[in-house]
Amino acid sequence: MSKKRFTLPNWAAYLINAALFAAFIIGGNAVLSSGALPSFITKVAMLIGIQVIAAVSLNISTGYLGQLPLGHAGFMAVGAYASAIFMTRTGIPAQLAFPLGIVIGAAVAGLFGVLIGIPALRLKGDYLAIITLGFGEIIRVVLLNIDSVLGFKLTNGAAGLQGIPKTTTFVNAWLMVGLTCFLIHTFMKSRHGRAVLSIRENEIAAESCGINITYYKTLAFSLSAAFAGAAGALYAGYLGILNPSNFGFMKSIEILVMVVLGGMGSMAGSIVAAIVLTAAPEALRAFDDYRMIVYSLLLIATMIFKPSGLLGRYDFSMKRIIEKCVNGELFASFRRGRGKGAEEA
Amino acid sequence: MSVFTTIIKQLINGLQSGSIYALVALGYSMVYGIIMLLNFAHGDVIMVGAYIAWMMMARFAANPIIALIAAVIGCTVLGVLIEKAAYKPLRQSPRISLLITAIGVSYFLENVAQLVFGANAHVIPTFIDDTPIQLGQIAIPTTALITVIVAGISMVALNVLVKKTRMGKAMRAVSEDAGAAQLMGININNTISFTFAVGSALAGIGSVLYCCAYPKATPTMGSMLGLKAFVAAVLGGIGSIPGAMAGGFAIGIAEALVSSAGLSEWKDGVVFAILIVVLLVKPTGLMGRPMTEKV
């Protein structure tokens, strides 16, 4: 082939993606606010957005860094409470307080990520999983009891923190999804992201190439925590009332399931799995008693028949698809891809 | 009552819950030792055991001993079934898939129990005459005594099984090096199934003892109990049998002491704080094998 292969310049790719995303937000908002759909669909769409952020953020430390933290809900709780306390205590109008609250939630959760990450990341594998589980549970217990001990009116304990303005909407939740995915994507394409990936592939080799393992592990971990905090802040604005029991061990597991089911290290996989696993229980409401049984069976079956998750490490790229379309190799690569997969198996 | 008797009383409570944790922790530890799986479904096996005990006693008015035997058999069969159906197809898969499968099994058991028995708690009739035994000033509840004795007997039996029998030898060999054990003619699949059977049988005993102390069966009772027992297993050094026992007692006694200091809301937090401190100081737990890193 002598003809030069067509490649899309980066700026054009970003422009196309931004346009598609804007179309999705505007279109989605128009459909949801037109009243054609029952109102709970809007709530589900918001919840999906929050879950997507949580899953994509956990994917940093699980998929890209290759660790297995089980305390992700703890960071969500920190972000949710930080932003909720900020929004209810300061007299700033909600339109301004909410974006600030998200930033504060993310910052506080990121700080917790550093504080927890430094000791926890000294451990590996299952021990890391267990210690983060421990930290997550401690965060929950502290949120539950801090008022009764210190006499503050801070978290309101088991009664729940009430009166949070319900400021989360479809538009701001999904704008945050877009921002999160964009930031994580650019981070992972930078040299820092490459360093994180190299730690996943082989820690010792990475270290001997001069990568500061502790620094990059803590960086990735706290980044993951910070985005979880942002998801938590949106969750606070979605629920309007926060209770520590919302952020138990099972919440961490729920997020982890999304990441693993989607394929660890695949952002598209996390997004698809978060959407499916949040929407499916809602769609199955008609079979109320059986839906969680079906859910658990699906989980087991997926792991038995496709242990690498739905998408493996494949990541969706609009740029690649456009390039393939223009070059007329869309189906050729699909066939080749299948052939390659069969060889590997 | 003097401070001394209060402390003794709390220690007895701690020993009682500690022996239950220890029994459950043994199941976690043995399974981890042999296939490196954090078996999150183990707590739910206890829940099923409690429901079996409740059904035998409340529905069929069976003798407590028969209920105990039924619960143990039920748990054992369930444990082996779970292993065959859900974990065996994943022998060669990455460990994270195995972990997610265990979580799936845990969800499954909880939701089936909720579907069959409903979400409400079922009260299990008390089956032990609960007049405490007086020892000077200290009253020892009968349930505590029976719990500690039964747990002690089970642990001694387990030790004999692991140390003295052929199957125990096979279990130790597989957990040391599965590949080499297979070359020596050990049937790995049977050994793993047997390990699950033993672990689940201990969970069955634990479930009945748990019902003595807290006579209620709910679909989610297993999750927190399982989590604490799991912490106990890690604390003692996961994969180590004496470690699981020591960890169980340590957690039980720590909880009782925290509660007696009037901080019972904090006891979960304290349990996890102890876990974190131990892991940071000695990452493989109190009695775990040291980790070596190969380049």
Coordinates of C-alpha atoms in Angstrom, one line a residue, chain A residues 62 68 70 119-120 122-124 126-127 129-131 133-135 137-138 140-142 144-146 148-149 203-204 249-250 253-254 256-257 260-261 264 289-290 292-293 295-297 299-300 303-304 307-308, chain B residues 32 36 38 40 85-86 89-90 93-101 103-108 110-112 115 223-224 227 230 234 238 265-266 268-269 272-273 275-276 279-280 283-285 291 293-295:
Chain A
T62 CA -7.8 -1.1 40.2
L68 CA -7.4 -3.8 44.8
L70 CA -12.0 -2.3 49.0
P119 CA 0.5 3.6 54.9
A120 CA -1.9 1.3 52.9
R122 CA 3.1 -0.3 51.5
L123 CA 1.1 -3.5 51.4
K124 CA 0.3 -5.6 48.4
D126 CA -5.0 -9.0 49.3
Y127 CA -3.4 -7.2 52.3
A129 CA -7.5 -4.9 49.9
I130 CA -8.0 -5.7 53.6
I131 CA -6.4 -2.6 54.9
L133 CA -11.5 -2.2 53.7
G134 CA -10.5 -1.4 57.3
F135 CA -10.1 2.2 56.5
E137 CA -15.2 0.9 57.6
I138 CA -13.4 3.2 60.1
R140 CA -18.1 5.0 58.3
V141 CA -17.9 4.3 62.0
V142 CA -16.4 7.8 62.6
L144 CA -21.6 7.6 62.6
N145 CA -20.3 8.5 66.0
I146 CA -18.3 11.7 65.8
S148 CA -21.9 12.0 70.1
V149 CA -18.2 12.0 71.1
E203 CA 6.7 -3.0 39.9
I204 CA 10.3 -4.1 40.2
F249 CA -18.7 -2.1 52.7
M250 CA -21.3 -3.3 50.2
I253 CA -18.1 -3.9 46.5
E254 CA -20.8 -2.6 44.2
L256 CA -15.7 -2.8 42.4
V257 CA -18.1 -5.2 40.7
V260 CA -14.2 -5.8 37.2
L261 CA -17.3 -6.7 35.2
M264 CA -10.2 -3.8 34.5
D289 CA -38.2 -10.5 44.4
Y290 CA -36.0 -12.1 41.8
M292 CA -31.1 -9.4 42.9
I293 CA -30.9 -13.2 42.4
Y295 CA -28.1 -10.0 39.2
S296 CA -25.9 -12.3 41.3
L297 CA -26.3 -15.1 38.9
L299 CA -22.3 -11.8 38.0
I300 CA -21.2 -15.4 38.6
M303 CA -16.9 -14.3 35.7
I304 CA -17.0 -17.9 34.8
P307 CA -13.1 -13.7 33.5
S308 CA -11.4 -10.6 32.0
Chain B
Y32 CA -7.3 -18.7 51.6
M36 CA -5.7 -17.8 47.8
L38 CA -11.0 -14.3 50.0
F40 CA -16.8 -13.6 50.9
A85 CA -20.4 -24.8 40.9
A86 CA -18.8 -21.4 41.3
P89 CA -14.5 -23.5 36.8
L90 CA -12.3 -20.5 37.7
S93 CA -8.6 -17.5 36.0
P94 CA -7.1 -14.3 37.6
R95 CA -7.8 -14.2 41.3
I96 CA -9.9 -11.0 41.0
S97 CA -12.5 -13.0 39.0
L98 CA -12.6 -15.5 41.7
L99 CA -13.1 -12.8 44.3
I100 CA -16.0 -11.2 42.3
T101 CA -17.5 -14.7 41.9
I103 CA -19.2 -11.8 46.0
G104 CA -21.8 -13.0 43.5
V105 CA -22.3 -16.1 45.5
S106 CA -22.7 -14.1 48.7
Y107 CA -25.4 -11.9 47.0
F108 CA -27.1 -15.0 45.7
E110 CA -28.6 -13.5 50.8
N111 CA -31.2 -12.9 48.3
V112 CA -32.4 -16.4 48.0
L115 CA -37.0 -14.7 49.0
S223 CA -22.1 -10.2 56.3
M224 CA -20.9 -8.3 59.4
L227 CA -16.4 -9.5 57.9
F230 CA -12.3 -12.4 58.2
V234 CA -6.1 -11.7 58.8
I238 CA -4.3 -15.6 57.0
E265 CA -20.8 2.2 68.9
W266 CA -17.1 2.3 68.3
D268 CA -16.4 -2.0 64.8
G269 CA -14.1 0.9 64.3
F272 CA -10.6 -2.4 62.1
A273 CA -8.1 0.0 63.8
L275 CA -6.4 -4.7 62.1
I276 CA -4.7 -1.8 60.4
L279 CA -1.0 -5.1 59.2
L280 CA 1.3 -2.1 59.2
P283 CA 2.0 -7.2 57.2
T284 CA 1.3 -11.0 57.2
G285 CA -0.5 -11.0 60.6
M291 CA 6.4 -13.0 52.4
E293 CA 9.8 -11.1 47.0
K294 CA 11.4 -12.6 44.0
V295 CA 12.9 -10.5 41.3

